[in-house]
Tab-separated table of C-alpha atoms in Angstrom:
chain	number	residue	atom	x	y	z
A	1	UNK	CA	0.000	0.000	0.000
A	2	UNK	CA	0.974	3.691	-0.763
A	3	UNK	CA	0.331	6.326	1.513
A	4	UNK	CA	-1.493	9.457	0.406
A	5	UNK	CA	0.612	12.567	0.908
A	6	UNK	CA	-0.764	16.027	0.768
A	7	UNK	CA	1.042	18.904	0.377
A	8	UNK	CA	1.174	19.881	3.879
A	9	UNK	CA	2.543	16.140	4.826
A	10	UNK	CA	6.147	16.356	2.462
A	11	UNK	CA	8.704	17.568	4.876
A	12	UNK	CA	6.430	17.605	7.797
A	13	UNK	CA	8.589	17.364	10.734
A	14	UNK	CA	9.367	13.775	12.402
A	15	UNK	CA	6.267	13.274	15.220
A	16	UNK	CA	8.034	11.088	18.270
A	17	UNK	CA	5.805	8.278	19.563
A	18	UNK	CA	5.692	4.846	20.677
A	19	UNK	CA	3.889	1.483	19.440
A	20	UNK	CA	3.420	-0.041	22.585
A	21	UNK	CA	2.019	-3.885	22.340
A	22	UNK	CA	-0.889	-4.518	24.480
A	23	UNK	CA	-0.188	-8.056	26.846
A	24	UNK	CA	-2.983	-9.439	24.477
A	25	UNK	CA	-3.049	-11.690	21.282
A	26	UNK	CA	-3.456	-8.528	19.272
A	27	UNK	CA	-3.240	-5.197	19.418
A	28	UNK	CA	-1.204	-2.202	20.254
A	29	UNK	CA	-1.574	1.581	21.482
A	30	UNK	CA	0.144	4.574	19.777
A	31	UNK	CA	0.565	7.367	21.964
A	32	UNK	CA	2.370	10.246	21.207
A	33	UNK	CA	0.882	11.109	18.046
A	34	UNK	CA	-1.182	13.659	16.747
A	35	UNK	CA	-3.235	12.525	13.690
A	36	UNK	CA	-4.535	16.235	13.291
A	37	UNK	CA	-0.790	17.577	12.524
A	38	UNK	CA	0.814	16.238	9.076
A	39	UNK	CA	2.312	13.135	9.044
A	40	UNK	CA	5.690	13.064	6.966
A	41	UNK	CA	6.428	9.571	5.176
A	42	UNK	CA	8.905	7.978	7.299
A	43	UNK	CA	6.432	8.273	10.691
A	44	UNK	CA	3.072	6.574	8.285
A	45	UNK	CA	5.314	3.971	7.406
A	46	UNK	CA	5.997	2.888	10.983
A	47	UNK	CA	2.204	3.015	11.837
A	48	UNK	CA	1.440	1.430	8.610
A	49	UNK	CA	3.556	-1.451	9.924
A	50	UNK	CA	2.625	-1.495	13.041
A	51	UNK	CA	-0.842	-1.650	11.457
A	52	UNK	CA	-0.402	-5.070	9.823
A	53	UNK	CA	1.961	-6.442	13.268
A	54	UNK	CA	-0.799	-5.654	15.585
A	55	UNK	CA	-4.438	-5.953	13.378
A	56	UNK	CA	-5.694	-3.005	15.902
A	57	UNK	CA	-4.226	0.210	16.717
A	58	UNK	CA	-5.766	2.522	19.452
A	59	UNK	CA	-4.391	6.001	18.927
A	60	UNK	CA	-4.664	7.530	22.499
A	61	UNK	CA	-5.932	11.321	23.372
A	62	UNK	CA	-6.748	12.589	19.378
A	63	UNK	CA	-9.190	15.415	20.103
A	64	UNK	CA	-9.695	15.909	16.345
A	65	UNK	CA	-12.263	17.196	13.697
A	66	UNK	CA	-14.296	14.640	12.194
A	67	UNK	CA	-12.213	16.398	8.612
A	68	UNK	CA	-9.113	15.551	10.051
A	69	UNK	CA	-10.309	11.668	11.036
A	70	UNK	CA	-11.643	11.531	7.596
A	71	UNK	CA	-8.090	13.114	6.080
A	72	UNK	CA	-5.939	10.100	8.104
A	73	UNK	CA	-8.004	7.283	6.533
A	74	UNK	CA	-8.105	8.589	3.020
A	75	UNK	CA	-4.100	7.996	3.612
A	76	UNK	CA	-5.014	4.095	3.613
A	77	UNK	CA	-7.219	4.153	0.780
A	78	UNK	CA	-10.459	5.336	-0.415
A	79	UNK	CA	-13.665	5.571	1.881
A	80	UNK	CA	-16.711	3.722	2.021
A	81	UNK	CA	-20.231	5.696	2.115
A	82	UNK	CA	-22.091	3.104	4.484
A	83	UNK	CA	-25.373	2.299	3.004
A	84	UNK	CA	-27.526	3.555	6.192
A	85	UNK	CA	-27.354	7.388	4.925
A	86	UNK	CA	-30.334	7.965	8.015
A	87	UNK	CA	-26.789	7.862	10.343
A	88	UNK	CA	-24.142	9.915	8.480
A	89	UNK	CA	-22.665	13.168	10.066
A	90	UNK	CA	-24.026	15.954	8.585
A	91	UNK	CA	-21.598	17.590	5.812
A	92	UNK	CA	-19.517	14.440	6.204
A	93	UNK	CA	-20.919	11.726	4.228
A	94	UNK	CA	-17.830	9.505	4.890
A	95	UNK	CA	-18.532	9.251	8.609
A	96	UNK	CA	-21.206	6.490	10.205
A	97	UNK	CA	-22.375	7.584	13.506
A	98	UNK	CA	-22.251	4.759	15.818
A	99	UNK	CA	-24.208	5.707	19.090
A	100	UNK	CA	-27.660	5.028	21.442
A	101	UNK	CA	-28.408	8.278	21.811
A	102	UNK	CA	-31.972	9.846	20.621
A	103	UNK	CA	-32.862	13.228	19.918
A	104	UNK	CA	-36.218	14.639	19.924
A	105	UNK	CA	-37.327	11.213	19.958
A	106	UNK	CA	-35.267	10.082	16.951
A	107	UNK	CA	-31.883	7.881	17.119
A	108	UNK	CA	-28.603	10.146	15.936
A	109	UNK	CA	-26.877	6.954	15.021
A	110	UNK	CA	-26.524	3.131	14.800
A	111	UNK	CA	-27.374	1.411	18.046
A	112	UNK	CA	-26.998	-1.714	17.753
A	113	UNK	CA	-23.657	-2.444	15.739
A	114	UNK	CA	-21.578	-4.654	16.083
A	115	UNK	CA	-23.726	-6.663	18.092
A	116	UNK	CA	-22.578	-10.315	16.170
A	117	UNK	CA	-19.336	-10.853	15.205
A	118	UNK	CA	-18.524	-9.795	11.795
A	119	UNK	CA	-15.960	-8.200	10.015
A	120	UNK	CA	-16.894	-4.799	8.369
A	121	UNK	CA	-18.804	-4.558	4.553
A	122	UNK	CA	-18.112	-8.432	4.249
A	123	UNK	CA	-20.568	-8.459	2.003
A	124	UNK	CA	-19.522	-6.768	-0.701
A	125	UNK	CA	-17.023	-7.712	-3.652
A	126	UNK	CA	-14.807	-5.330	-1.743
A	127	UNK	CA	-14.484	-5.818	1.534
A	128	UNK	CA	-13.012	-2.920	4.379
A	129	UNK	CA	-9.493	-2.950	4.401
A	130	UNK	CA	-9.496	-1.633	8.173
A	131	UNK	CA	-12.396	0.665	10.034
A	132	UNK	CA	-11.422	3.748	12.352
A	133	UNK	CA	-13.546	4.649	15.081
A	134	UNK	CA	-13.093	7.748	16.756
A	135	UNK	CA	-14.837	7.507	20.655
A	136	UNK	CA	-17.069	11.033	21.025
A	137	UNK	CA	-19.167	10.094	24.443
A	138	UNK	CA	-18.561	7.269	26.500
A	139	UNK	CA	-20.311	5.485	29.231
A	140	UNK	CA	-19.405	5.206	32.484
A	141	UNK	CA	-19.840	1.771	32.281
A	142	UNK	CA	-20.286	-1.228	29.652
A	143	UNK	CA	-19.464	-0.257	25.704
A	144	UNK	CA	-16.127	-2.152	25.178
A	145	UNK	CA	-15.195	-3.439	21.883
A	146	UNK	CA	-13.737	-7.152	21.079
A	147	UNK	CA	-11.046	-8.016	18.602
A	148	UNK	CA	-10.435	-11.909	17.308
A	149	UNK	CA	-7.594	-12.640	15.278
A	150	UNK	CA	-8.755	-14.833	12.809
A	151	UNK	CA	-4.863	-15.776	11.662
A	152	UNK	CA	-4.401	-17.161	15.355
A	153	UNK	CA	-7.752	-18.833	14.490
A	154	UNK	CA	-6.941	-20.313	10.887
A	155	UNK	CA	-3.256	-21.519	12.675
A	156	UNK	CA	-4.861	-23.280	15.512
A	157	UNK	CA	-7.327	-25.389	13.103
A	158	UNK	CA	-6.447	-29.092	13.322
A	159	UNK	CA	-4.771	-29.980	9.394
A	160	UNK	CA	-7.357	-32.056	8.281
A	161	UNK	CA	-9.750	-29.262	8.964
A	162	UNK	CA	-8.000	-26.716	7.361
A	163	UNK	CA	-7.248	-28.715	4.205
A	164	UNK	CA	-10.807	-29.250	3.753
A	165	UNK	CA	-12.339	-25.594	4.422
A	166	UNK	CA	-9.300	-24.166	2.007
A	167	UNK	CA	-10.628	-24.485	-1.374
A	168	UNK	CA	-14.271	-23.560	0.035
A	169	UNK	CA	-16.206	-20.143	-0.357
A	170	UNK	CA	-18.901	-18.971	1.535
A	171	UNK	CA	-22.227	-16.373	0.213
A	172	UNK	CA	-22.129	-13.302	2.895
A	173	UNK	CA	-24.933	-11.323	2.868
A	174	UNK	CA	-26.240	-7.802	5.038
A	175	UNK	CA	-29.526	-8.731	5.189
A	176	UNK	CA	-28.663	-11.977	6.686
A	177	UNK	CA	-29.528	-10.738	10.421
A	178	UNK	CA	-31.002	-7.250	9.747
A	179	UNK	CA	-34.517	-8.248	10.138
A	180	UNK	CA	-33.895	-9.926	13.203
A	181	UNK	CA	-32.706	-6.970	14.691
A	182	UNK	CA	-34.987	-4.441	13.304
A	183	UNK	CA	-37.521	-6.598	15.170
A	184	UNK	CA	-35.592	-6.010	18.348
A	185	UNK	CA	-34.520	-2.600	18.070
A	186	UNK	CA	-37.060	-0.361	16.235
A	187	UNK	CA	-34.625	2.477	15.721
A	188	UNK	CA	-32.666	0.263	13.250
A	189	UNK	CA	-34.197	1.718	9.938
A	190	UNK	CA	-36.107	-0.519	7.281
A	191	UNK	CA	-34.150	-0.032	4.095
A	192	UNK	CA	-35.852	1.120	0.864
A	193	UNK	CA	-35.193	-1.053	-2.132
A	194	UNK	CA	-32.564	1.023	-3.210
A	195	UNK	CA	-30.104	0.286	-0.330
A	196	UNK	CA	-31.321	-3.374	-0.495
A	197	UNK	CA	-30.221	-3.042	-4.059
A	198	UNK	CA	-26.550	-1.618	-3.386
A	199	UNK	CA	-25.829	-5.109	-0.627
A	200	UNK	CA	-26.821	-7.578	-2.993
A	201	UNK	CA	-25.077	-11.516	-1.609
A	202	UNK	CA	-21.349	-11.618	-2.418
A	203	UNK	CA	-19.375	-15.227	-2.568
A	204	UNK	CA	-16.186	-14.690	-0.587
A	205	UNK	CA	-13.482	-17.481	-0.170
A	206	UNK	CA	-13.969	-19.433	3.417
A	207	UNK	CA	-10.000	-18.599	4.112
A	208	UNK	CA	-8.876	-15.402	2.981
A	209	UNK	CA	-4.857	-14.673	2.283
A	210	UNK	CA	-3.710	-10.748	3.538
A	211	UNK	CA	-3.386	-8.988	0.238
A	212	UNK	CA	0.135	-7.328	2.295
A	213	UNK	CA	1.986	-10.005	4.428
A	214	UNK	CA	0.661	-13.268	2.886
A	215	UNK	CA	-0.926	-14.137	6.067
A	216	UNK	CA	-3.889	-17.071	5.987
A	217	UNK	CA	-7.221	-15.977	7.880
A	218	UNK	CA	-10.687	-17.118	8.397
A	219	UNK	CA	-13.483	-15.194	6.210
A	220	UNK	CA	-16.736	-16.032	7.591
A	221	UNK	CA	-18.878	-14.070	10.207
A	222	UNK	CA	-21.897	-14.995	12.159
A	223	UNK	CA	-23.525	-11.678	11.500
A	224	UNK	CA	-23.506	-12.213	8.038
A	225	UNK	CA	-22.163	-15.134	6.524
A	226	UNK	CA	-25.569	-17.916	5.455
A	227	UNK	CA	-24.046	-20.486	4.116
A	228	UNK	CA	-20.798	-22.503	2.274
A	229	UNK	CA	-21.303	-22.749	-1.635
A	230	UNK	CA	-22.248	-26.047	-2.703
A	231	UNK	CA	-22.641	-27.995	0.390
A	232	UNK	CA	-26.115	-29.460	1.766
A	233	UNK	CA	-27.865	-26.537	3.789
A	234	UNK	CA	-27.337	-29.199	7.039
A	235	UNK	CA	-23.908	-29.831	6.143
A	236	UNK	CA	-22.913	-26.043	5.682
A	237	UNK	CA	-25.048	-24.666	8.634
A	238	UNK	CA	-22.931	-27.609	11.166
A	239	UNK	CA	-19.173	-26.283	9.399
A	240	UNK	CA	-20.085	-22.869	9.804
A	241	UNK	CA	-21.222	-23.326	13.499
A	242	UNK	CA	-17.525	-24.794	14.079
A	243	UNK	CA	-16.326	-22.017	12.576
A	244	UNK	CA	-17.814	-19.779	14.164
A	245	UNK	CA	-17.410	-20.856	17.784
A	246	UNK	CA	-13.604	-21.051	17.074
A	247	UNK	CA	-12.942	-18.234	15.610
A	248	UNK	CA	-13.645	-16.225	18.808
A	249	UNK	CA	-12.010	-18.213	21.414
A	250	UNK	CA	-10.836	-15.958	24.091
A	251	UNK	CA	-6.710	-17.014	22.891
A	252	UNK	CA	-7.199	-15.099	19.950
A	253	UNK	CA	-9.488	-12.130	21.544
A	254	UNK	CA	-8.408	-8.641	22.491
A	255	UNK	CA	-11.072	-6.573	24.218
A	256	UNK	CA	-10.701	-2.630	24.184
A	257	UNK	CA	-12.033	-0.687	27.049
A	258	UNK	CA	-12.499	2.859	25.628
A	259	UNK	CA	-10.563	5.909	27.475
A	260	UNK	CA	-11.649	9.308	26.096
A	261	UNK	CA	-10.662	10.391	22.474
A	262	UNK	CA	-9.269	7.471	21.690
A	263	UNK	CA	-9.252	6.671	17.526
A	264	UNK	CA	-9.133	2.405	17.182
A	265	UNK	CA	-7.952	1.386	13.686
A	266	UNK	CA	-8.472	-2.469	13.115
A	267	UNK	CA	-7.685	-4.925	9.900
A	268	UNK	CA	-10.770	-6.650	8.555
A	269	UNK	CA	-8.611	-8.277	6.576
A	270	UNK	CA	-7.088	-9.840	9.625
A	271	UNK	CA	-9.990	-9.516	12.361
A	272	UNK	CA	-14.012	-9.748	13.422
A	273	UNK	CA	-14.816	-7.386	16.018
A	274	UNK	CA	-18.261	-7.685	18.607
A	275	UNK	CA	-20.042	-4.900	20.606
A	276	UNK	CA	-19.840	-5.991	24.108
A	277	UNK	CA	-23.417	-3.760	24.895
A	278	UNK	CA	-23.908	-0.626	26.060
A	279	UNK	CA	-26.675	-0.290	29.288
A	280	UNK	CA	-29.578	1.492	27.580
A	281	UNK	CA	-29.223	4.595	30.291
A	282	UNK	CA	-26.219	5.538	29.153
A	283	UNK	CA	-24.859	7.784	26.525
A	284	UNK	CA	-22.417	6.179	24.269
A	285	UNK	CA	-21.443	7.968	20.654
A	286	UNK	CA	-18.518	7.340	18.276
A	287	UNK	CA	-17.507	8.190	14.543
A	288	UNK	CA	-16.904	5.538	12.151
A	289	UNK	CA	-15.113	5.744	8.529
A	290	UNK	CA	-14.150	3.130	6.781
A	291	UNK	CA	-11.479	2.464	4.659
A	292	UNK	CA	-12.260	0.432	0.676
A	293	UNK	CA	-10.429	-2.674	0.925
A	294	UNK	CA	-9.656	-5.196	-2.332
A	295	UNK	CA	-11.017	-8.229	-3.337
A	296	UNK	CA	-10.445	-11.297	-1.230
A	297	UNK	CA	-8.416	-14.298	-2.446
């Protein structure tokens, strides 16, 4: 991958900070770094790195503009406009509100994401390359997010296993749950046929490889993965269900617990995340983009 310079970012001075590894399976926390201030070559290198070491980066203290979160992931690649346009930020199109909060009787964002594992816009021919979500308003309590490394997941399948999933693929689809939680969570929008239209079912391979390091993961999701092509409904529903309850065994799980400001930058080549739940009292809001990834092999 290339970075994106601006004009402002050639010769912009060296920014000193530190990739410190969480004592998890994955993960790591910049601090030191100011995403608002240009970032010269050299420095987006070493966080583009640490970026594919690590799967997840939290980026501690950025009390930035939603133009300058937008500005750092364009450096990655180009955005995606999520297909619930009831949630974007106003004037910023690239940004998916993530929150419970309701105004004047109407929710300001997405409540319920994230609630099964998944990894983000699965379900398209092109698939995220990586998601950053910038925390706004936190609770006091509850709202963490979990991170499974589905490379630790693919490695730890017995042989036999993973000869036999390798040459598979598997239909993902976003309508595969949304109905099912529309019917529990009436602020989650019915779509018109024209969004329907833009997530039409895409056929992904079962074990993707990482497009940069050559790495082996698991593809499938229970959020919205239905079923493995050309196997028996019974036969694909059973494989799947293995699947899924390995891929997010707590040896390859990293769970964030939010501190104020904090910008979290994860792989979906490399990971599924899950909502751990907010309590309904409290106010939680963040600000999502998400970066265009490439098709899966």
């Amino acid at each position: 991958m290339t970075a994106v310079l601006s004009h402002n970012d050639v010769g912009a001075p060296t920014q000193h900070f530190e990739v410190r590894p969480f004592p998890a399976p994955v993960g790591a926390e910049i601090i030191g770094l100011d995403i608002s201030k240009p970032i010269n070559e050299e420095d987006f290198t070493r966080i583009h790195r640490a970026h594919l070491d690590h799967h997840v980066l939290v980026f501690r203290d950025q009390q930035i503009t939603p133009q300058a979160h937008i500005d750092f992931s364009r450096r990655f690649g180009p955005l995606e406009i999520h297909v619930l346009h009831q949630f974007q930020l106003k004037n910023h199109p690239e940004i998916l509100i993530v929150s419970n909060i309701k105004e004047n009787g109407e929710p300001i964002g997405l409540g319920d994401a994230g609630v099964y594992w998944h990894s983000d816009i699965s379900y398209k021919p092109h698939p995220s390359l990586g998601s950053l979500l910038h925390a706004q308003e936190l609770p006091s309590e509850g709202g963490d997010t979990l991170f499974a490394d589905q490379h630790l997941a693919w490695e730890a399948l017995p042989a036999d296993l993973q000869q036999r999933i390798l040459p598979l693929k598997a239909e993902h689809s976003y309508l595969a749950k949304y109905e099912e939680l529309r019917a529990k969570n009436p602020w989650r929008p019915k779509l018109s046929q024209a969004q329907i239209d833009q997530v039409a079912p895409a056929v992904q391979p079962v074990v993707r490889t990482h497009p940069e390091t050559g790495r082996k993961a698991l593809f499938v999701s229970e959020h919205f993965t239905t079923r493995i092509v050309g196997l028996p409904q019974d036969e694909s529903d059973a494989l799947l269900a293995e699947l899924f309850a390995h891929s997010v065994k707590p040896e390859f799980v990293y769970r964030h617990t939010w501190a104020p400001h904090d910008l979290v930058f994860w792989d979906n080549r490399s990971l599924m995340h899950l909502a751990a739940g907010t309590p309904d009292h409290l106010r939680r809001r963040l600000n999502r983009t998400t970066i265009v990834g490439d098709t899966p092999f």
